Coordinates of C-alpha atoms and ligand atoms in Angstrom, one line a residue:
M1 CA -45.5 91.9 -68.8
A2 CA -48.6 94.1 -68.1
K3 CA -49.7 96.5 -70.8
K4 CA -49.4 100.1 -70.0
F5 CA -51.6 103.1 -70.6
F6 CA -50.9 106.9 -70.7
I7 CA -53.8 109.4 -70.3
E8 CA -53.6 113.1 -71.0
T9 CA -56.6 114.9 -69.4
L10 CA -57.7 118.4 -70.6
G11 CA -60.7 120.5 -69.5
C12 CA -62.8 120.3 -66.4
A13 CA -63.2 118.2 -63.3
M14 CA -65.7 116.0 -65.1
N15 CA -63.0 115.0 -67.4
V16 CA -60.6 114.3 -64.5
R17 CA -63.2 111.9 -63.1
D18 CA -63.9 110.4 -66.5
S19 CA -60.2 109.7 -66.8
E20 CA -60.2 108.0 -63.4
H21 CA -63.2 105.9 -64.5
M22 CA -61.3 104.8 -67.7
M23 CA -58.2 104.0 -65.6
A24 CA -60.3 101.9 -63.2
E25 CA -61.7 99.9 -66.1
L26 CA -58.2 99.4 -67.6
V27 CA -56.4 98.6 -64.4
I28 CA -59.0 96.5 -62.5
K29 CA -60.7 94.7 -65.4
E30 CA -57.9 94.6 -68.1
G31 CA -54.8 94.4 -66.0
Y32 CA -53.1 97.5 -67.3
E33 CA -50.6 99.6 -65.4
E34 CA -50.0 103.3 -65.7
A35 CA -47.0 104.3 -68.0
S36 CA -44.7 107.0 -66.8
S37 CA -44.5 108.5 -70.4
A38 CA -46.4 108.2 -73.6
S39 CA -43.4 106.6 -75.4
E40 CA -43.5 103.5 -73.3
A41 CA -47.3 103.1 -73.3
D42 CA -49.3 100.5 -75.3
L43 CA -52.4 102.7 -75.1
I44 CA -52.4 106.5 -75.3
I45 CA -55.6 108.3 -74.5
I46 CA -56.3 112.0 -75.0
N47 CA -59.3 113.1 -73.0
T48 CA -60.3 116.3 -74.7
C49 CA -62.3 119.5 -74.0
S50 CA -64.2 121.4 -76.6
V51 CA -65.5 124.4 -74.7
R52 CA -63.2 126.8 -76.6
E53 CA -61.7 126.6 -80.0
K54 CA -58.0 126.7 -79.2
P55 CA -57.8 123.3 -77.5
V56 CA -59.6 121.7 -80.5
N57 CA -56.9 122.9 -83.0
K58 CA -54.2 121.8 -80.6
L59 CA -55.7 118.3 -80.6
F60 CA -54.5 117.4 -84.1
S61 CA -51.0 118.6 -83.6
E62 CA -50.9 116.6 -80.4
I63 CA -52.1 113.4 -82.1
G64 CA -49.2 114.0 -84.5
Q65 CA -46.7 114.3 -81.7
F66 CA -47.9 111.1 -80.0
A67 CA -47.8 109.3 -83.3
K68 CA -44.1 110.2 -83.7
I69 CA -43.0 109.0 -80.2
K70 CA -45.3 106.0 -79.6
K71 CA -44.3 102.3 -79.7
P72 CA -45.1 100.9 -83.2
E73 CA -48.0 98.8 -81.9
A74 CA -49.4 101.3 -79.4
K75 CA -53.0 102.4 -79.9
I76 CA -54.2 106.0 -79.7
G77 CA -57.7 106.8 -78.5
V78 CA -59.4 110.2 -78.5
C79 CA -62.0 110.6 -75.7
G80 CA -64.1 113.4 -74.1
C81 CA -66.0 116.3 -75.4
T82 CA -64.2 116.9 -78.7
A83 CA -64.6 113.2 -79.4
S84 CA -68.4 113.6 -78.9
H85 CA -68.5 116.6 -81.1
L86 CA -66.3 115.5 -84.0
G87 CA -66.9 111.7 -83.9
E88 CA -65.5 109.8 -86.9
E89 CA -64.1 113.0 -88.4
I90 CA -61.2 112.6 -86.0
I91 CA -60.2 109.3 -87.6
K92 CA -60.7 110.7 -91.1
R93 CA -58.4 113.6 -90.3
A94 CA -55.9 111.6 -88.2
P95 CA -56.0 107.9 -89.4
V96 CA -53.4 107.0 -86.8
V97 CA -56.3 107.2 -84.2
D98 CA -57.6 103.8 -83.3
F99 CA -60.8 104.7 -81.5
V100 CA -63.0 107.7 -80.6
L101 CA -65.0 107.5 -77.3
G102 CA -67.3 110.4 -76.4
A103 CA -68.0 111.9 -73.0
R104 CA -70.7 109.9 -71.2
N105 CA -69.6 106.8 -73.1
V106 CA -66.4 106.2 -71.1
S107 CA -67.9 103.0 -69.6
K108 CA -67.3 101.5 -73.1
I109 CA -63.5 101.9 -72.9
R110 CA -62.9 98.1 -72.8
D111 CA -65.2 97.5 -75.7
V112 CA -63.6 100.0 -78.1
L113 CA -60.1 98.9 -77.2
N114 CA -60.4 95.8 -79.4
R115 CA -62.6 97.1 -82.1
P116 CA -60.5 98.7 -84.9
K117 CA -61.6 102.3 -85.7
A118 CA -64.5 102.1 -83.2
V119 CA -66.5 105.3 -82.8
E120 CA -68.8 105.5 -79.7
V121 CA -70.2 109.0 -79.3
D122 CA -73.9 108.6 -78.5
I123 CA -74.8 111.6 -76.3
E124 CA -78.0 110.0 -75.2
Y125 CA -76.1 107.0 -73.8
D126 CA -77.1 106.6 -70.1
E127 CA -74.2 105.4 -67.9
S128 CA -75.7 106.9 -64.8
R129 CA -76.0 103.5 -63.1
Y130 CA -72.8 101.9 -64.5
A131 CA -70.7 100.5 -61.7
F132 CA -67.1 101.6 -62.5
G133 CA -64.2 100.0 -60.7
E134 CA -62.9 101.8 -57.7
L135 CA -59.7 103.7 -58.5
R136 CA -58.8 107.2 -57.4
T137 CA -55.8 109.4 -58.3
S138 CA -55.9 111.1 -54.9
L139 CA -56.0 109.2 -51.6
Y140 CA -57.3 112.3 -49.8
K141 CA -60.0 113.7 -52.0
A142 CA -62.8 111.7 -53.9
Y143 CA -64.4 113.1 -57.0
I144 CA -67.9 111.7 -57.3
N145 CA -70.2 112.4 -60.3
I146 CA -73.8 113.3 -59.3
S147 CA -75.2 113.9 -62.7
I148 CA -74.2 113.5 -66.4
G149 CA -75.1 116.0 -69.1
C150 CA -76.6 119.4 -69.0
D151 CA -80.2 120.6 -69.7
K152 CA -79.4 124.3 -69.8
Q153 CA -79.2 125.9 -73.2
C154 CA -76.7 128.7 -72.7
S155 CA -76.4 130.2 -76.2
F156 CA -72.5 130.1 -76.2
C157 CA -72.0 126.6 -74.8
I158 CA -71.3 123.4 -76.7
V159 CA -71.6 121.1 -73.7
P160 CA -75.2 120.1 -74.1
H161 CA -74.1 118.8 -77.6
T162 CA -71.2 116.8 -76.2
R163 CA -72.5 115.5 -72.9
G164 CA -76.2 115.3 -73.8
E165 CA -79.3 115.8 -71.6
E166 CA -79.0 115.9 -67.8
I167 CA -79.6 112.7 -65.8
S168 CA -79.0 112.6 -62.1
I169 CA -77.2 109.6 -60.6
P170 CA -79.3 107.8 -58.0
A171 CA -78.5 109.3 -54.5
E172 CA -78.0 105.8 -53.0
L173 CA -75.1 105.2 -55.5
I174 CA -73.5 108.5 -54.6
V175 CA -73.8 107.9 -50.9
K176 CA -72.4 104.4 -51.3
E177 CA -69.4 105.7 -53.2
A178 CA -68.8 108.5 -50.7
V179 CA -69.0 106.0 -47.8
K180 CA -66.4 103.8 -49.5
A181 CA -64.1 106.7 -50.2
A182 CA -64.3 108.0 -46.7
K183 CA -63.6 104.5 -45.3
S184 CA -60.4 104.4 -47.5
G185 CA -59.3 107.7 -46.0
A186 CA -60.7 110.5 -48.2
K187 CA -61.8 113.2 -45.8
E188 CA -63.0 115.4 -48.7
I189 CA -65.8 114.6 -51.1
F190 CA -66.0 116.6 -54.3
L191 CA -69.4 116.4 -56.0
L192 CA -69.4 116.9 -59.7
G193 CA -71.9 117.8 -62.4
Q194 CA -72.4 120.3 -65.1
N195 CA -75.1 122.0 -63.1
V196 CA -75.0 120.4 -59.6
N197 CA -77.8 122.4 -57.9
N198 CA -80.2 121.3 -60.5
Y199 CA -79.7 117.8 -59.1
G200 CA -82.7 115.5 -58.9
R201 CA -84.9 116.9 -61.8
R202 CA -84.5 113.7 -63.8
F203 CA -83.4 110.2 -62.9
S204 CA -83.3 107.2 -65.2
G205 CA -86.0 104.9 -63.8
E206 CA -87.9 105.3 -60.6
H207 CA -86.3 107.3 -57.8
P208 CA -87.7 109.1 -54.8
K209 CA -87.8 112.9 -55.1
M210 CA -84.5 114.4 -54.0
G211 CA -82.9 117.8 -54.5
F212 CA -79.3 119.0 -54.2
T213 CA -79.7 120.5 -50.8
Q214 CA -81.0 117.1 -49.5
L215 CA -78.1 115.3 -51.2
L216 CA -75.6 117.6 -49.5
R217 CA -77.2 116.8 -46.1
E218 CA -77.0 113.1 -46.7
V219 CA -73.4 113.2 -47.8
S220 CA -72.5 115.3 -44.8
E221 CA -73.9 112.7 -42.4
I222 CA -71.3 110.1 -43.6
E223 CA -68.8 109.2 -41.0
G224 CA -65.3 110.2 -41.9
V225 CA -66.4 112.9 -44.4
E226 CA -65.1 116.2 -43.1
R227 CA -65.2 118.4 -46.2
I228 CA -67.6 118.7 -49.1
R229 CA -67.0 120.7 -52.2
F230 CA -69.0 120.8 -55.4
T231 CA -68.8 122.2 -58.9
S232 CA -70.5 123.7 -60.8
P233 CA -73.6 125.3 -59.3
H234 CA -75.7 127.7 -61.4
P235 CA -76.6 131.1 -59.9
L236 CA -80.2 130.7 -61.1
H237 CA -80.8 127.7 -58.8
M238 CA -79.3 129.3 -55.7
D239 CA -82.5 129.5 -53.7
D240 CA -82.7 130.4 -50.0
E241 CA -82.9 126.8 -48.9
F242 CA -79.6 125.9 -50.7
L243 CA -77.9 129.1 -49.4
E244 CA -78.9 128.4 -45.8
E245 CA -77.7 124.8 -45.9
F246 CA -74.4 126.0 -47.5
A247 CA -74.0 128.5 -44.7
K248 CA -74.9 126.4 -41.7
N249 CA -73.5 123.0 -42.6
P250 CA -70.0 122.9 -41.2
K251 CA -68.8 120.2 -43.5
I252 CA -69.6 122.2 -46.6
C253 CA -66.5 124.1 -47.6
K254 CA -67.0 127.8 -47.7
S255 CA -66.0 128.5 -51.2
M256 CA -68.7 129.0 -53.8
H257 CA -68.3 129.0 -57.6
M258 CA -70.8 131.5 -59.0
P259 CA -70.3 131.6 -62.8
L260 CA -71.4 135.1 -63.7
Q261 CA -70.5 135.0 -67.4
S262 CA -71.6 138.6 -67.8
G263 CA -72.7 141.5 -65.6
S264 CA -75.1 142.9 -68.1
T265 CA -78.7 141.8 -67.8
K266 CA -79.1 142.4 -71.6
I267 CA -76.2 140.1 -72.4
L268 CA -77.3 137.5 -69.8
K269 CA -80.6 137.4 -71.6
A270 CA -78.8 136.9 -75.0
M271 CA -76.8 134.1 -73.3
K272 CA -80.0 132.6 -72.0
R273 CA -78.7 132.4 -68.4
G274 CA -82.0 133.0 -66.7
Y275 CA -80.9 135.5 -64.1
S276 CA -80.2 139.3 -64.1
K277 CA -77.3 141.4 -62.8
E278 CA -79.5 142.3 -59.8
W279 CA -80.3 138.7 -58.9
F280 CA -76.6 137.8 -59.1
L281 CA -75.6 140.7 -56.9
E282 CA -78.3 140.0 -54.4
R283 CA -77.4 136.3 -54.1
A284 CA -73.7 137.1 -53.7
A285 CA -74.4 139.8 -51.1
K286 CA -76.6 137.4 -49.1
L287 CA -74.0 134.7 -49.2
R288 CA -71.3 137.1 -48.0
E289 CA -73.6 138.3 -45.2
M290 CA -74.4 134.7 -44.1
V291 CA -70.9 133.3 -44.4
P292 CA -67.9 135.0 -42.8
D293 CA -64.6 134.2 -44.7
L294 CA -66.5 133.0 -47.8
S295 CA -64.5 132.9 -51.0
I296 CA -66.4 133.2 -54.3
S297 CA -65.0 132.2 -57.6
T298 CA -66.5 132.9 -61.0
D299 CA -66.3 132.4 -64.8
I300 CA -66.6 135.5 -67.0
I301 CA -66.9 135.7 -70.8
V302 CA -66.0 139.0 -72.5
G303 CA -66.8 140.0 -76.0
F304 CA -70.0 138.0 -76.3
P305 CA -71.9 139.1 -79.4
G306 CA -73.6 142.4 -78.9
E307 CA -71.5 143.3 -75.8
S308 CA -71.3 147.1 -75.8
D309 CA -68.9 149.2 -73.7
E310 CA -71.8 149.8 -71.3
D311 CA -72.4 146.1 -71.0
F312 CA -68.8 145.5 -70.3
E313 CA -68.9 148.2 -67.6
D314 CA -71.7 146.3 -66.0
T315 CA -69.4 143.3 -65.7
M316 CA -66.7 145.5 -64.2
E317 CA -69.2 146.8 -61.7
V318 CA -70.1 143.2 -60.6
L319 CA -66.4 142.5 -60.3
E320 CA -65.9 145.5 -58.0
S321 CA -69.0 144.7 -55.9
V322 CA -68.6 141.0 -55.3
R323 CA -64.8 141.0 -55.0
F324 CA -64.2 137.5 -56.3
E325 CA -61.3 135.5 -54.8
Q326 CA -60.8 133.8 -58.2
V327 CA -61.8 134.7 -61.7
F328 CA -61.6 132.4 -64.7
S329 CA -62.0 134.8 -67.6
F330 CA -62.3 134.0 -71.3
K331 CA -62.7 135.8 -74.6
Y332 CA -65.9 134.6 -76.3
S333 CA -65.2 131.8 -78.7
P334 CA -67.8 130.9 -81.3
R335 CA -68.6 127.2 -81.1
P336 CA -70.3 124.9 -83.6
L337 CA -73.9 123.9 -82.9
T338 CA -74.5 126.9 -80.6
P339 CA -77.0 129.7 -81.4
A340 CA -74.6 132.6 -80.4
K341 CA -72.1 131.8 -83.2
D342 CA -74.8 132.9 -85.7
Y343 CA -75.6 136.2 -83.9
D344 CA -74.8 139.0 -86.3
N345 CA -73.3 141.4 -83.8
Q346 CA -69.9 139.7 -83.1
V347 CA -67.4 141.8 -81.2
P348 CA -64.1 142.5 -82.9
Q349 CA -61.1 140.5 -81.5
D350 CA -59.1 143.5 -80.5
V351 CA -62.0 145.0 -78.5
A352 CA -62.5 141.6 -76.8
S353 CA -58.8 141.3 -76.1
E354 CA -58.7 144.8 -74.6
R355 CA -61.6 144.1 -72.3
L356 CA -60.1 140.8 -71.2
A357 CA -56.8 142.6 -70.3
R358 CA -58.6 145.3 -68.4
L359 CA -60.7 142.8 -66.4
Q360 CA -57.7 140.7 -65.5
A361 CA -55.6 143.7 -64.6
R362 CA -58.2 145.1 -62.3
H363 CA -58.8 141.7 -60.7
N364 CA -55.1 141.3 -60.1
E365 CA -55.1 144.6 -58.3
M366 CA -58.0 143.5 -56.2
L367 CA -56.2 140.3 -55.3
D368 CA -53.2 142.3 -54.2
E369 CA -55.5 144.3 -52.0
M370 CA -57.2 141.2 -50.5
K371 CA -54.2 139.1 -49.9
S372 CA -52.8 141.2 -47.0
D373 CA -56.0 140.4 -45.0
R374 CA -54.8 136.8 -44.7
L375 CA -51.4 137.5 -43.2
G376 CA -51.0 136.4 -39.6
R377 CA -54.3 134.6 -39.6
V378 CA -54.7 130.9 -38.8
Y379 CA -56.6 128.6 -41.2
E380 CA -57.4 124.9 -41.1
V381 CA -55.5 123.4 -44.0
Y382 CA -56.1 119.9 -45.5
F383 CA -52.7 118.7 -46.8
E384 CA -52.8 116.6 -49.9
E385 CA -49.6 116.8 -51.8
L386 CA -45.8 116.7 -51.4
K387 CA -43.9 119.6 -53.0
P388 CA -40.2 120.0 -53.7
G389 CA -38.0 121.5 -51.0
G390 CA -39.5 119.7 -48.1
M391 CA -42.9 121.4 -48.5
V392 CA -46.5 120.0 -48.4
A393 CA -49.5 121.7 -50.1
G394 CA -53.1 121.8 -49.2
R395 CA -56.2 123.9 -49.2
T396 CA -58.0 126.0 -46.6
D397 CA -61.7 125.4 -46.1
N398 CA -62.4 128.4 -48.4
N399 CA -60.1 126.9 -51.1
W400 CA -56.9 128.9 -50.9
L401 CA -53.7 127.0 -51.7
V402 CA -51.3 126.9 -48.9
Q403 CA -47.8 125.4 -48.7
A404 CA -45.9 124.7 -45.4
K405 CA -42.7 123.0 -44.4
G406 CA -43.5 119.3 -43.7
S407 CA -43.5 115.8 -45.0
E408 CA -45.6 112.7 -45.5
E409 CA -46.9 112.7 -41.9
L410 CA -49.0 115.8 -42.7
L411 CA -50.7 114.3 -45.7
G412 CA -54.3 113.5 -45.2
K413 CA -54.4 115.7 -42.1
I414 CA -56.4 118.9 -41.4
V415 CA -54.1 121.1 -39.3
P416 CA -54.1 124.8 -38.2
V417 CA -51.6 126.9 -40.2
E418 CA -50.6 130.5 -39.7
I419 CA -50.2 132.4 -43.0
V420 CA -46.8 134.0 -43.1
E421 CA -46.4 135.0 -46.7
T422 CA -49.0 135.4 -49.5
S423 CA -49.2 136.1 -53.2
R424 CA -51.8 135.9 -55.9
L425 CA -51.0 132.3 -56.6
G426 CA -51.1 131.0 -53.0
S427 CA -49.8 131.4 -49.5
V428 CA -47.0 130.0 -47.4
G429 CA -47.8 129.1 -43.8
R430 CA -46.4 127.7 -40.6
V431 CA -48.0 124.7 -39.0
V432 CA -49.2 125.8 -35.5
A433 CA -48.3 123.0 -33.1
Ligands
5AD1 N1 -66.5 130.9 -75.3 C1 -65.8 131.3 -74.2 N2 -65.9 130.8 -73.0 C2 -66.8 129.8 -72.9 N3 -67.1 129.0 -71.8 C3 -68.1 128.1 -72.2 N4 -68.3 128.3 -73.5 C4 -67.5 129.3 -74.0 C5 -67.4 129.9 -75.2 N5 -68.1 129.6 -76.3 C6 -66.6 129.3 -70.5 C7 -67.8 129.6 -69.5 C8 -67.9 128.4 -68.7 C9 -66.5 127.9 -68.7 C10 -66.4 126.5 -68.3 O1 -66.0 128.1 -70.0 O2 -67.4 130.7 -68.8 O3 -68.4 128.7 -67.4
SF4_2 FE1 -64.7 120.9 -71.6 FE2 -67.2 121.4 -70.9 FE3 -66.5 119.0 -71.8 FE4 -65.7 119.8 -69.4 S1 -67.8 119.4 -70.1 S2 -64.4 118.8 -70.9 S3 -65.4 122.0 -69.8 S4 -66.5 120.9 -72.9

């Protein structure tokens, strides 16, 4: 009987893709099948995130839970960013763990499987040219990595220490992967990297000069590709050429992630973000002017060391002015290996909690104001998933979740849908015949 694996994936889209890569290696090259639960698996993998403290603490209790329910011979592997960061400490603290495999080392999954207590966490390891097997968890959308690692040194962020320095994946490999995905029916290509619009600054080995804007053009020329999304871009690298391509290329979905982090120029400086409040506001305004029906999402950290009431008001001002369609907001969490954890002006927890609550409450109000604009309008929805109760779910070009009555025959299709009901979490629509 085939061996079975179970993967739990935490964190960002990069991790989702890393999990798919590991699955591909296991299924295609080792003959594994996916288990429906951890208790029937021969291999349990936890693909971790270390961006905030909470998930790291959760990891060890989770390993304990898996250890209780697993088959006696089943192996447990810890992968991803916390694996990179803690390395062999994980096995010391939880001896039940069989191997530790860091982010940007996932191509070694077959190797560590059979090496007891293997630890592979080299953040300089270059797998930018590794040919992973072809396996995707969605038929309709293809995640494709365009770079590994991150060269930015944001003072709050652990990622450069878990995913190492930035290396772009050769454009011809990206295009080849996108062509294959499109041929097998994926109309949507989702380009992934820690800092996508910095693409092309460094390749391993010789490679013709190429920037992100050019890469977008090339992917958009592929037959069968109808939608292109990408994450995450950095506001600093949003130059005019990039914004113009974004606005005028009909295949590029009109939703932009602009991670603000803070609205205060003083705090942005302390975060080493490289842009000011004014730059961010100007770029967002320009985008809104160029792209009707644009949706902008963002990440915001409150309570960064030294954030005064006035600094927080700057963040609230940007929130009012840009009117983000989606906000991922977090309380600052001091991380090991980052400069900001040693700043001496840490913000008390209760102040940070209060600011987070205020920001989220105001954003919810704004969403309530914005959502009524959608009612009665018709959007092109790409249906990707069956939902209970005879519903199918998909996304509009500008990334709103929409459900409508329907079945398999709508999956993989882009169809016009009239919005009949809408809430903060998503909308319900009616397929327009
Ligand atoms: N504390 C809180 N939030 C953080 N993020 C990254 N590092 C930290 C930290 N130390 C947030 C940023 C980033 C998102 C992925 O996680 O907003 O954009
Ligand atoms: Fe988490 Fe960042 Fe690693 Fe993604 S890259 S898994 S967000 S720490």
